[in-house]
PDB file of C-alpha atoms and ligand atoms in Angstrom:
ATOM      1  CA  MET P   1     -17.997   2.230  13.880  1.00  0.00           C
ATOM      2  CA  THR P   2     -15.891   0.938  11.009  1.00  0.00           C
ATOM      3  CA  ASN P   3     -18.082   0.638   7.505  1.00  0.00           C
ATOM      4  CA  ILE P   4     -16.400  -1.208   4.973  1.00  0.00           C
ATOM      5  CA  GLU P   5     -16.674  -0.984   1.198  1.00  0.00           C
ATOM      6  CA  THR P   6     -15.217  -3.428  -1.368  1.00  0.00           C
ATOM      7  CA  SER P   7     -14.234  -2.785  -4.605  1.00  0.00           C
ATOM      8  CA  ILE P   8     -14.861  -4.828  -7.997  1.00  0.00           C
ATOM      9  CA  ASP P   9     -10.934  -5.111  -7.811  1.00  0.00           C
ATOM     10  CA  LYS P  10     -10.879  -6.574  -4.498  1.00  0.00           C
ATOM     11  CA  THR P  11      -9.608  -3.036  -2.659  1.00  0.00           C
ATOM     12  CA  VAL P  12     -11.329  -2.915   0.610  1.00  0.00           C
ATOM     13  CA  LYS P  13     -11.683   0.761   2.236  1.00  0.00           C
ATOM     14  CA  PHE P  14     -12.283   0.769   6.025  1.00  0.00           C
ATOM     15  CA  ASN P  15     -14.068   4.258   6.854  1.00  0.00           C
ATOM     16  CA  PHE P  16     -13.930   5.224  10.599  1.00  0.00           C
ATOM     17  CA  SER P  17     -16.750   7.007  11.910  1.00  0.00           C
ATOM     18  CA  GLU P  18     -14.643   9.764  12.889  1.00  0.00           C
ATOM     19  CA  GLY P  19     -13.865  10.600   9.225  1.00  0.00           C
ATOM     20  CA  TYR P  20     -10.815   8.849   8.098  1.00  0.00           C
ATOM     21  CA  SER P  21     -10.505   5.770   5.871  1.00  0.00           C
ATOM     22  CA  SER P  22      -7.672   3.313   5.448  1.00  0.00           C
ATOM     23  CA  VAL P  23      -7.271   1.065   2.207  1.00  0.00           C
ATOM     24  CA  LEU P  24      -6.221  -2.390   2.109  1.00  0.00           C
ATOM     25  CA  ILE P  25      -5.031  -3.212  -1.458  1.00  0.00           C
ATOM     26  CA  PRO P  26      -4.428  -6.579  -2.900  1.00  0.00           C
ATOM     27  CA  LEU P  27      -1.206  -7.291  -4.769  1.00  0.00           C
ATOM     28  CA  ASN P  28      -1.337 -10.932  -6.172  1.00  0.00           C
ATOM     29  CA  ASP P  29      -1.499 -12.696  -2.564  1.00  0.00           C
ATOM     30  CA  LYS P  30      -0.083  -9.847  -0.795  1.00  0.00           C
ATOM     31  CA  LYS P  31      -1.384  -6.774   0.315  1.00  0.00           C
ATOM     32  CA  THR P  32      -0.634  -2.934   0.735  1.00  0.00           C
ATOM     33  CA  LEU P  33      -2.290  -1.263   3.753  1.00  0.00           C
ATOM     34  CA  CYS P  34      -2.655   2.640   3.078  1.00  0.00           C
ATOM     35  CA  LEU P  35      -2.851   4.463   6.269  1.00  0.00           C
ATOM     36  CA  SER P  36      -4.108   7.989   6.883  1.00  0.00           C
ATOM     37  CA  SER P  37      -2.377  10.462   8.954  1.00  0.00           C
ATOM     38  CA  GLN P  38      -4.749  13.486   9.210  1.00  0.00           C
ATOM     39  CA  ILE P  39      -8.227  13.980   8.832  1.00  0.00           C
ATOM     40  CA  GLY P  40      -8.594  16.741   5.794  1.00  0.00           C
ATOM     41  CA  CYS P  41      -5.214  17.862   4.572  1.00  0.00           C
ATOM     42  CA  PRO P  42      -3.716  21.308   4.909  1.00  0.00           C
ATOM     43  CA  MET P  43      -1.634  20.658   1.709  1.00  0.00           C
ATOM     44  CA  LYS P  44      -4.586  21.423  -0.574  1.00  0.00           C
ATOM     45  CA  CYS P  45      -2.782  20.016  -3.452  1.00  0.00           C
ATOM     46  CA  GLY P  46      -5.158  20.781  -6.517  1.00  0.00           C
ATOM     47  CA  PHE P  47      -5.779  17.312  -8.039  1.00  0.00           C
ATOM     48  CA  CYS P  48      -6.430  15.529  -4.353  1.00  0.00           C
ATOM     49  CA  ILE P  49      -9.771  14.828  -3.157  1.00  0.00           C
ATOM     50  CA  SER P  50      -8.394  14.838   0.330  1.00  0.00           C
ATOM     51  CA  GLY P  51      -6.752  18.583  -0.084  1.00  0.00           C
ATOM     52  CA  LYS P  52     -10.429  19.753  -0.837  1.00  0.00           C
ATOM     53  CA  ARG P  53     -11.850  18.825   2.564  1.00  0.00           C
ATOM     54  CA  THR P  54     -11.471  21.295   5.271  1.00  0.00           C
ATOM     55  CA  PHE P  55      -8.489  20.206   7.242  1.00  0.00           C
ATOM     56  CA  GLU P  56      -9.693  19.156  10.969  1.00  0.00           C
ATOM     57  CA  ARG P  57      -6.531  17.625  12.864  1.00  0.00           C
ATOM     58  CA  ASN P  58      -3.776  15.168  13.001  1.00  0.00           C
ATOM     59  CA  LEU P  59      -4.969  11.664  13.856  1.00  0.00           C
ATOM     60  CA  THR P  60      -3.646  10.102  17.320  1.00  0.00           C
ATOM     61  CA  LEU P  61      -1.323   7.052  17.870  1.00  0.00           C
ATOM     62  CA  ASP P  62      -4.729   4.865  18.695  1.00  0.00           C
ATOM     63  CA  GLU P  63      -6.364   5.807  15.557  1.00  0.00           C
ATOM     64  CA  LEU P  64      -3.580   5.003  13.531  1.00  0.00           C
ATOM     65  CA  LYS P  65      -3.331   1.642  15.575  1.00  0.00           C
ATOM     66  CA  GLU P  66      -7.106   1.156  14.706  1.00  0.00           C
ATOM     67  CA  GLN P  67      -6.423   1.216  11.174  1.00  0.00           C
ATOM     68  CA  LEU P  68      -4.137  -1.510  11.549  1.00  0.00           C
ATOM     69  CA  THR P  69      -6.313  -3.254  13.573  1.00  0.00           C
ATOM     70  CA  GLU P  70      -9.161  -3.318  11.250  1.00  0.00           C
ATOM     71  CA  ALA P  71      -7.235  -4.719   8.609  1.00  0.00           C
ATOM     72  CA  ILE P  72      -5.926  -7.522  10.920  1.00  0.00           C
ATOM     73  CA  LYS P  73      -9.601  -8.502  11.567  1.00  0.00           C
ATOM     74  CA  TYR P  74     -10.623  -8.185   8.213  1.00  0.00           C
ATOM     75  CA  LEU P  75      -7.794 -10.737   7.141  1.00  0.00           C
ATOM     76  CA  LYS P  76      -8.642 -12.749  10.125  1.00  0.00           C
ATOM     77  CA  LEU P  77      -5.005 -13.093  11.236  1.00  0.00           C
ATOM     78  CA  ILE P  78      -5.775 -14.535  14.273  1.00  0.00           C
ATOM     79  CA  ASP P  79      -2.468 -16.190  14.770  1.00  0.00           C
ATOM     80  CA  ILE P  80      -0.454 -12.470  14.746  1.00  0.00           C
ATOM     81  CA  LYS P  81       2.074 -12.914  17.734  1.00  0.00           C
ATOM     82  CA  SER P  82       4.368 -10.307  19.304  1.00  0.00           C
ATOM     83  CA  LYS P  83       8.252 -10.581  18.617  1.00  0.00           C
ATOM     84  CA  GLU P  84       8.714 -11.934  21.995  1.00  0.00           C
ATOM     85  CA  ASN P  85       7.422 -15.079  20.876  1.00  0.00           C
ATOM     86  CA  LYS P  86      10.028 -16.329  18.294  1.00  0.00           C
ATOM     87  CA  ASN P  87       8.918 -19.305  17.432  1.00  0.00           C
ATOM     88  CA  GLU P  88       5.592 -17.963  15.874  1.00  0.00           C
ATOM     89  CA  LYS P  89       5.849 -16.973  12.249  1.00  0.00           C
ATOM     90  CA  ASN P  90       5.792 -13.224  11.446  1.00  0.00           C
ATOM     91  CA  TYR P  91       1.743 -13.592  10.307  1.00  0.00           C
ATOM     92  CA  LEU P  92       1.682  -9.667   9.851  1.00  0.00           C
ATOM     93  CA  ALA P  93       4.403  -9.437   7.380  1.00  0.00           C
ATOM     94  CA  GLU P  94       3.378 -12.290   5.268  1.00  0.00           C
ATOM     95  CA  ASN P  95      -0.013 -10.823   4.948  1.00  0.00           C
ATOM     96  CA  ILE P  96       0.772  -7.310   4.858  1.00  0.00           C
ATOM     97  CA  THR P  97       3.414  -6.938   2.443  1.00  0.00           C
ATOM     98  CA  SER P  98       4.069  -3.126   3.015  1.00  0.00           C
ATOM     99  CA  ILE P  99       2.216  -0.209   5.428  1.00  0.00           C
ATOM    100  CA  VAL P 100       2.279   2.816   3.615  1.00  0.00           C
ATOM    101  CA  PHE P 101       1.213   6.656   4.304  1.00  0.00           C
ATOM    102  CA  MET P 102      -0.340   7.477   1.428  1.00  0.00           C
ATOM    103  CA  GLY P 103      -4.000   8.066   2.389  1.00  0.00           C
ATOM    104  CA  MET P 104      -5.592  11.325   3.507  1.00  0.00           C
ATOM    105  CA  GLY P 105      -3.005  13.687   5.011  1.00  0.00           C
ATOM    106  CA  GLU P 106       0.571  14.690   4.897  1.00  0.00           C
ATOM    107  CA  PRO P 107       2.318  12.278   7.052  1.00  0.00           C
ATOM    108  CA  LEU P 108       5.258  14.520   7.823  1.00  0.00           C
ATOM    109  CA  LEU P 109       2.697  17.236   9.527  1.00  0.00           C
ATOM    110  CA  ASN P 110       2.102  14.335  12.102  1.00  0.00           C
ATOM    111  CA  LEU P 111       5.500  13.055  12.199  1.00  0.00           C
ATOM    112  CA  LYS P 112       6.003  12.003  15.734  1.00  0.00           C
ATOM    113  CA  THR P 113       2.819  10.048  15.953  1.00  0.00           C
ATOM    114  CA  VAL P 114       3.422   8.182  12.920  1.00  0.00           C
ATOM    115  CA  LEU P 115       7.068   7.603  14.097  1.00  0.00           C
ATOM    116  CA  GLU P 116       5.702   6.409  17.350  1.00  0.00           C
ATOM    117  CA  PHE P 117       3.519   4.090  15.102  1.00  0.00           C
ATOM    118  CA  CYS P 118       6.318   2.668  13.255  1.00  0.00           C
ATOM    119  CA  ASP P 119       7.936   1.841  16.680  1.00  0.00           C
ATOM    120  CA  TYR P 120       4.928  -0.007  17.588  1.00  0.00           C
ATOM    121  CA  VAL P 121       4.473  -2.305  14.887  1.00  0.00           C
ATOM    122  CA  ASN P 122       8.020  -2.761  14.681  1.00  0.00           C
ATOM    123  CA  GLU P 123       7.880  -3.855  18.587  1.00  0.00           C
ATOM    124  CA  PHE P 124       4.823  -5.530  18.826  1.00  0.00           C
ATOM    125  CA  TYR P 125       4.622  -7.444  15.391  1.00  0.00           C
ATOM    126  CA  GLY P 126       8.253  -7.477  14.618  1.00  0.00           C
ATOM    127  CA  TYR P 127       7.394  -5.716  11.377  1.00  0.00           C
ATOM    128  CA  SER P 128      10.298  -4.429   9.847  1.00  0.00           C
ATOM    129  CA  TYR P 129      10.744  -0.586   9.242  1.00  0.00           C
ATOM    130  CA  SER P 130      12.228  -0.972   5.829  1.00  0.00           C
ATOM    131  CA  LYS P 131       8.435  -2.259   4.922  1.00  0.00           C
ATOM    132  CA  ILE P 132       6.938   0.937   5.833  1.00  0.00           C
ATOM    133  CA  LEU P 133       6.793   3.796   3.454  1.00  0.00           C
ATOM    134  CA  ILE P 134       5.827   7.675   4.117  1.00  0.00           C
ATOM    135  CA  SER P 135       4.796   9.370   1.090  1.00  0.00           C
ATOM    136  CA  THR P 136       5.336  13.387   1.366  1.00  0.00           C
ATOM    137  CA  SER P 137       4.391  16.111  -0.585  1.00  0.00           C
ATOM    138  CA  GLY P 138       7.920  17.205   0.193  1.00  0.00           C
ATOM    139  CA  ILE P 139       8.524  19.037   3.938  1.00  0.00           C
ATOM    140  CA  ILE P 140      12.152  18.866   3.655  1.00  0.00           C
ATOM    141  CA  SER P 141      13.011  19.568   7.536  1.00  0.00           C
ATOM    142  CA  LYS P 142      10.795  16.820   8.223  1.00  0.00           C
ATOM    143  CA  MET P 143      12.086  14.831   5.285  1.00  0.00           C
ATOM    144  CA  GLU P 144      15.520  15.248   6.758  1.00  0.00           C
ATOM    145  CA  GLU P 145      14.498  13.967  10.402  1.00  0.00           C
ATOM    146  CA  VAL P 146      13.242  10.821   8.561  1.00  0.00           C
ATOM    147  CA  ILE P 147      16.483  10.184   6.875  1.00  0.00           C
ATOM    148  CA  ASN P 148      18.581  10.766  10.235  1.00  0.00           C
ATOM    149  CA  ASN P 149      16.219   8.335  12.096  1.00  0.00           C
ATOM    150  CA  PRO P 150      18.328   5.315  12.864  1.00  0.00           C
ATOM    151  CA  ASN P 151      15.565   2.984  11.584  1.00  0.00           C
ATOM    152  CA  LYS P 152      15.517   3.305   7.636  1.00  0.00           C
ATOM    153  CA  ILE P 153      11.836   3.827   7.073  1.00  0.00           C
ATOM    154  CA  GLN P 154      11.173   4.373   3.217  1.00  0.00           C
ATOM    155  CA  LEU P 155      10.222   7.639   2.193  1.00  0.00           C
ATOM    156  CA  ALA P 156       8.571   8.609  -1.190  1.00  0.00           C
ATOM    157  CA  ILE P 157       8.217  12.299  -2.432  1.00  0.00           C
ATOM    158  CA  SER P 158       5.680  13.651  -4.739  1.00  0.00           C
ATOM    159  CA  LEU P 159       7.099  15.608  -7.338  1.00  0.00           C
ATOM    160  CA  HIS P 160       4.922  15.941 -10.346  1.00  0.00           C
ATOM    161  CA  SER P 161       6.397  18.684 -12.117  1.00  0.00           C
ATOM    162  CA  THR P 162      10.274  19.465 -12.463  1.00  0.00           C
ATOM    163  CA  ASN P 163       9.112  23.089 -13.468  1.00  0.00           C
ATOM    164  CA  GLN P 164       8.776  25.499 -10.715  1.00  0.00           C
ATOM    165  CA  GLN P 165       5.631  27.290 -11.542  1.00  0.00           C
ATOM    166  CA  VAL P 166       3.929  24.070 -13.104  1.00  0.00           C
ATOM    167  CA  ARG P 167       4.424  21.902  -9.586  1.00  0.00           C
ATOM    168  CA  ASP P 168       3.695  25.566  -7.312  1.00  0.00           C
ATOM    169  CA  LYS P 169       0.450  25.747  -9.234  1.00  0.00           C
ATOM    170  CA  MET P 170      -0.365  22.104  -8.472  1.00  0.00           C
ATOM    171  CA  MET P 171       0.745  21.914  -4.868  1.00  0.00           C
ATOM    172  CA  PRO P 172       0.368  25.730  -3.616  1.00  0.00           C
ATOM    173  CA  ALA P 173       1.212  24.969  -0.012  1.00  0.00           C
ATOM    174  CA  SER P 174       4.448  23.607  -1.213  1.00  0.00           C
ATOM    175  CA  ASN P 175       5.590  26.647  -3.239  1.00  0.00           C
ATOM    176  CA  CYS P 176       8.209  27.410  -0.171  1.00  0.00           C
ATOM    177  CA  HIS P 177      10.041  24.363  -1.175  1.00  0.00           C
ATOM    178  CA  LYS P 178      12.251  24.607  -4.295  1.00  0.00           C
ATOM    179  CA  ILE P 179      12.605  21.650  -6.636  1.00  0.00           C
ATOM    180  CA  SER P 180      16.529  22.127  -6.196  1.00  0.00           C
ATOM    181  CA  GLU P 181      16.224  21.912  -2.558  1.00  0.00           C
ATOM    182  CA  LEU P 182      14.014  18.938  -2.677  1.00  0.00           C
ATOM    183  CA  ILE P 183      16.338  17.128  -5.319  1.00  0.00           C
ATOM    184  CA  LYS P 184      19.276  17.997  -2.619  1.00  0.00           C
ATOM    185  CA  THR P 185      17.269  16.097  -0.076  1.00  0.00           C
ATOM    186  CA  CYS P 186      16.211  12.975  -2.457  1.00  0.00           C
ATOM    187  CA  ASN P 187      20.166  12.721  -2.896  1.00  0.00           C
ATOM    188  CA  TYR P 188      21.146  12.733   0.789  1.00  0.00           C
ATOM    189  CA  TYR P 189      18.263   9.873   1.267  1.00  0.00           C
ATOM    190  CA  ASN P 190      19.948   8.152  -1.490  1.00  0.00           C
ATOM    191  CA  GLU P 191      23.354   8.394  -0.294  1.00  0.00           C
ATOM    192  CA  LYS P 192      22.196   7.087   3.280  1.00  0.00           C
ATOM    193  CA  TYR P 193      19.935   4.208   2.402  1.00  0.00           C
ATOM    194  CA  ARG P 194      20.796   1.046   0.038  1.00  0.00           C
ATOM    195  CA  GLN P 195      17.269   1.506  -1.434  1.00  0.00           C
ATOM    196  CA  LYS P 196      16.645   4.767  -3.373  1.00  0.00           C
ATOM    197  CA  ILE P 197      13.736   7.227  -2.693  1.00  0.00           C
ATOM    198  CA  MET P 198      10.559   6.705  -4.383  1.00  0.00           C
ATOM    199  CA  ILE P 199       9.567   9.747  -6.457  1.00  0.00           C
ATOM    200  CA  GLU P 200       5.983   9.930  -7.312  1.00  0.00           C
ATOM    201  CA  TYR P 201       5.030  11.534 -10.355  1.00  0.00           C
ATOM    202  CA  LEU P 202       1.181  12.168 -11.387  1.00  0.00           C
ATOM    203  CA  MET P 203       0.673  12.496 -15.131  1.00  0.00           C
ATOM    204  CA  ILE P 204      -1.341  14.749 -16.595  1.00  0.00           C
ATOM    205  CA  LYS P 205      -2.163  15.012 -20.009  1.00  0.00           C
ATOM    206  CA  GLY P 206      -0.737  18.406 -21.468  1.00  0.00           C
ATOM    207  CA  LEU P 207       0.596  19.915 -18.324  1.00  0.00           C
ATOM    208  CA  ASN P 208       3.582  17.513 -17.216  1.00  0.00           C
ATOM    209  CA  ASP P 209       3.763  14.725 -19.891  1.00  0.00           C
ATOM    210  CA  SER P 210       5.657  16.298 -22.682  1.00  0.00           C
ATOM    211  CA  ASP P 211       9.130  15.357 -23.837  1.00  0.00           C
ATOM    212  CA  GLU P 212      10.334  18.629 -22.127  1.00  0.00           C
ATOM    213  CA  ASP P 213       8.908  17.451 -18.891  1.00  0.00           C
ATOM    214  CA  LEU P 214      10.781  13.942 -19.489  1.00  0.00           C
ATOM    215  CA  GLN P 215      14.117  15.921 -20.034  1.00  0.00           C
ATOM    216  CA  GLY P 216      13.371  17.770 -17.193  1.00  0.00           C
ATOM    217  CA  ILE P 217      13.437  14.510 -14.909  1.00  0.00           C
ATOM    218  CA  LEU P 218      16.186  13.206 -16.516  1.00  0.00           C
ATOM    219  CA  ASP P 219      18.107  16.210 -16.086  1.00  0.00           C
ATOM    220  CA  LEU P 220      17.795  15.922 -12.386  1.00  0.00           C
ATOM    221  CA  ASN P 221      20.622  13.400 -12.397  1.00  0.00           C
ATOM    222  CA  LEU P 222      19.240  11.580  -9.647  1.00  0.00           C
ATOM    223  CA  ALA P 223      20.921   8.367  -8.529  1.00  0.00           C
ATOM    224  CA  LYS P 224      20.620   5.341 -10.842  1.00  0.00           C
ATOM    225  CA  ARG P 225      18.028   3.140  -9.440  1.00  0.00           C
ATOM    226  CA  THR P 226      15.800   5.648  -7.954  1.00  0.00           C
ATOM    227  CA  ASN P 227      12.316   4.203  -7.804  1.00  0.00           C
ATOM    228  CA  PHE P 228      10.198   6.207 -10.261  1.00  0.00           C
ATOM    229  CA  ASN P 229       6.520   5.415  -9.666  1.00  0.00           C
ATOM    230  CA  LEU P 230       4.286   7.188 -12.294  1.00  0.00           C
ATOM    231  CA  ILE P 231       0.443   7.693 -11.517  1.00  0.00           C
ATOM    232  CA  PRO P 232      -2.259   8.002 -13.739  1.00  0.00           C
ATOM    233  CA  LEU P 233      -4.540  10.944 -12.551  1.00  0.00           C
ATOM    234  CA  ASN P 234      -7.913   9.868 -11.324  1.00  0.00           C
ATOM    235  CA  GLY P 235     -10.894  11.501 -12.631  1.00  0.00           C
ATOM    236  CA  SER P 236     -10.262  15.281 -13.937  1.00  0.00           C
ATOM    237  CA  PHE P 237      -8.464  18.314 -12.277  1.00  0.00           C
ATOM    238  CA  GLU P 238      -9.199  21.994 -12.752  1.00  0.00           C
ATOM    239  CA  LEU P 239      -6.656  24.446 -13.058  1.00  0.00           C
ATOM    240  CA  GLU P 240      -6.838  28.047 -14.220  1.00  0.00           C
ATOM    241  CA  GLY P 241     -10.032  27.507 -15.816  1.00  0.00           C
ATOM    242  CA  LYS P 242      -8.616  24.477 -17.850  1.00  0.00           C
ATOM    243  CA  ILE P 243      -9.809  20.672 -17.255  1.00  0.00           C
ATOM    244  CA  TYR P 244      -7.016  18.270 -17.295  1.00  0.00           C
ATOM    245  CA  GLU P 245      -7.036  14.442 -17.350  1.00  0.00           C
ATOM    246  CA  SER P 246      -4.688  11.764 -17.474  1.00  0.00           C
ATOM    247  CA  SER P 247      -2.174  11.269 -19.662  1.00  0.00           C
ATOM    248  CA  THR P 248      -2.450   8.451 -22.037  1.00  0.00           C
ATOM    249  CA  LYS P 249      -1.256   5.061 -21.610  1.00  0.00           C
ATOM    250  CA  GLU P 250       1.293   5.701 -24.579  1.00  0.00           C
ATOM    251  CA  THR P 251       2.787   8.240 -22.814  1.00  0.00           C
ATOM    252  CA  MET P 252       3.211   6.570 -19.878  1.00  0.00           C
ATOM    253  CA  SER P 253       4.747   3.850 -21.262  1.00  0.00           C
ATOM    254  CA  HIS P 254       7.041   6.245 -23.148  1.00  0.00           C
ATOM    255  CA  PHE P 255       8.037   7.851 -20.019  1.00  0.00           C
ATOM    256  CA  ARG P 256       8.695   4.406 -18.198  1.00  0.00           C
ATOM    257  CA  ASN P 257      10.602   3.215 -21.115  1.00  0.00           C
ATOM    258  CA  GLU P 258      13.022   6.104 -21.315  1.00  0.00           C
ATOM    259  CA  LEU P 259      13.504   6.347 -17.603  1.00  0.00           C
ATOM    260  CA  MET P 260      14.298   2.728 -17.501  1.00  0.00           C
ATOM    261  CA  LYS P 261      16.871   3.349 -20.386  1.00  0.00           C
ATOM    262  CA  ALA P 262      18.476   6.133 -18.175  1.00  0.00           C
ATOM    263  CA  GLY P 263      19.235   3.497 -15.478  1.00  0.00           C
ATOM    264  CA  TYR P 264      16.071   4.038 -13.282  1.00  0.00           C
ATOM    265  CA  LYS P 265      13.780   1.617 -11.505  1.00  0.00           C
ATOM    266  CA  CYS P 266      10.226   2.800 -13.009  1.00  0.00           C
ATOM    267  CA  PHE P 267       6.773   1.352 -12.496  1.00  0.00           C
ATOM    268  CA  THR P 268       3.221   2.630 -13.626  1.00  0.00           C
ATOM    269  CA  ARG P 269       0.603   2.474 -10.654  1.00  0.00           C
ATOM    270  CA  THR P 270      -2.734   0.590 -11.568  1.00  0.00           C
ATOM    271  CA  SER P 271      -5.282   2.725 -10.331  1.00  0.00           C
ATOM    272  CA  MET P 272      -7.085   0.411  -7.556  1.00  0.00           C
ATOM    273  CA  GLY P 273     -10.194   0.967  -5.885  1.00  0.00           C
ATOM    274  CA  ALA P 274     -11.534   3.775  -8.019  1.00  0.00           C
ATOM    275  CA  ASP P 275     -15.157   2.749  -7.796  1.00  0.00           C
ATOM    276  CA  ILE P 276     -15.040   2.848  -4.190  1.00  0.00           C
ATOM    277  CA  GLU P 277     -13.500   6.095  -4.283  1.00  0.00           C
ATOM    278  CA  ALA P 278     -10.264   4.446  -2.759  1.00  0.00           C
ATOM    279  CA  ALA P 279      -7.931   5.228  -5.495  1.00  0.00           C
ATOM    280  CA  CYS P 280      -4.913   7.537  -5.182  1.00  0.00           C
ATOM    281  CA  GLY P 281      -6.142  10.855  -4.282  1.00  0.00           C
ATOM    282  CA  MET P 282      -9.731  10.150  -4.050  1.00  0.00           C
ATOM    283  CA  ILE P 283     -10.140   9.874  -0.290  1.00  0.00           C
ATOM    284  CA  LYS P 284     -12.411  12.158   0.858  1.00  0.00           C
TER     285      LYS P 284
HETATM  286  S1  SF4 R   1      -1.652  15.133  -2.342  1.00  0.00           S
HETATM  287 FE1  SF4 R   1      -1.375  14.338  -0.281  1.00  0.00          FE
HETATM  288  S2  SF4 R   1      -0.270  16.110   0.735  1.00  0.00           S
HETATM  289 FE2  SF4 R   1      -1.534  16.729  -1.098  1.00  0.00          FE
HETATM  290  S3  SF4 R   1      -3.565  17.169  -0.370  1.00  0.00           S
HETATM  291 FE3  SF4 R   1      -3.595  15.239  -1.322  1.00  0.00          FE
HETATM  292  S4  SF4 R   1      -3.213  13.959   0.639  1.00  0.00           S
HETATM  293 FE4  SF4 R   1      -2.604  15.890   1.323  1.00  0.00          FE
END
């Protein structure tokens, strides 16, 4: 049984009875499908509601497929054909611009199944691997596995701070990964891929949005055209007894302008589906 909620901004959330959700996000006339990979998340990032829930298990391949099937049914894509039928248009790619593993869970902790799913959508729907993106909190050995995979699946990494102490507090389960090692892995991706890695940076007022923080990002010396995705914090987040909120629009624009001036691609993510708890970091 799937329960469907629709946001005032037309974002759609599919809630599956086993306890996970997927989200269909409208982008003009195209859509992004955001999938969950686990029930709960063992990474327990402090700012994320999914991480507050007890980790139960990895999702199975059938459960990943079910998230796609529900979106296909919702969009009424009755004409989808497998790639054996070369004369038919690829209706899936025309209607779902990208499939991203950014929902509940750390996809790299369920990598074998996630990769099997990528093979399935490629083989069955002719959906290009390069339109699939796996977003990780930064598990280096698994990132390397994705980079070394012959099918060029995109990677995004949640950086959120270039200050090791601050990052370790925000993402306690990631504290075994040093920022310098993560950046080496990003550089490895950038050398192997035509399109550069996506760096996600959650912007939190007074925690990671100062000019010093901006300089810290510039000092990483990532390859030009690396993609930065600046994300406003949804709601608030408590760290060591202090309540933090999102950076202001002005600060976010300042970061964006400076990163673009330095030769990077940068966009600020609009918070979609907040009223139905479908926005980034809000999936329970
Ligand atoms: S941000 Fe991602 S990795 Fe961190 S707890 Fe939430 S779902 Fe897990």
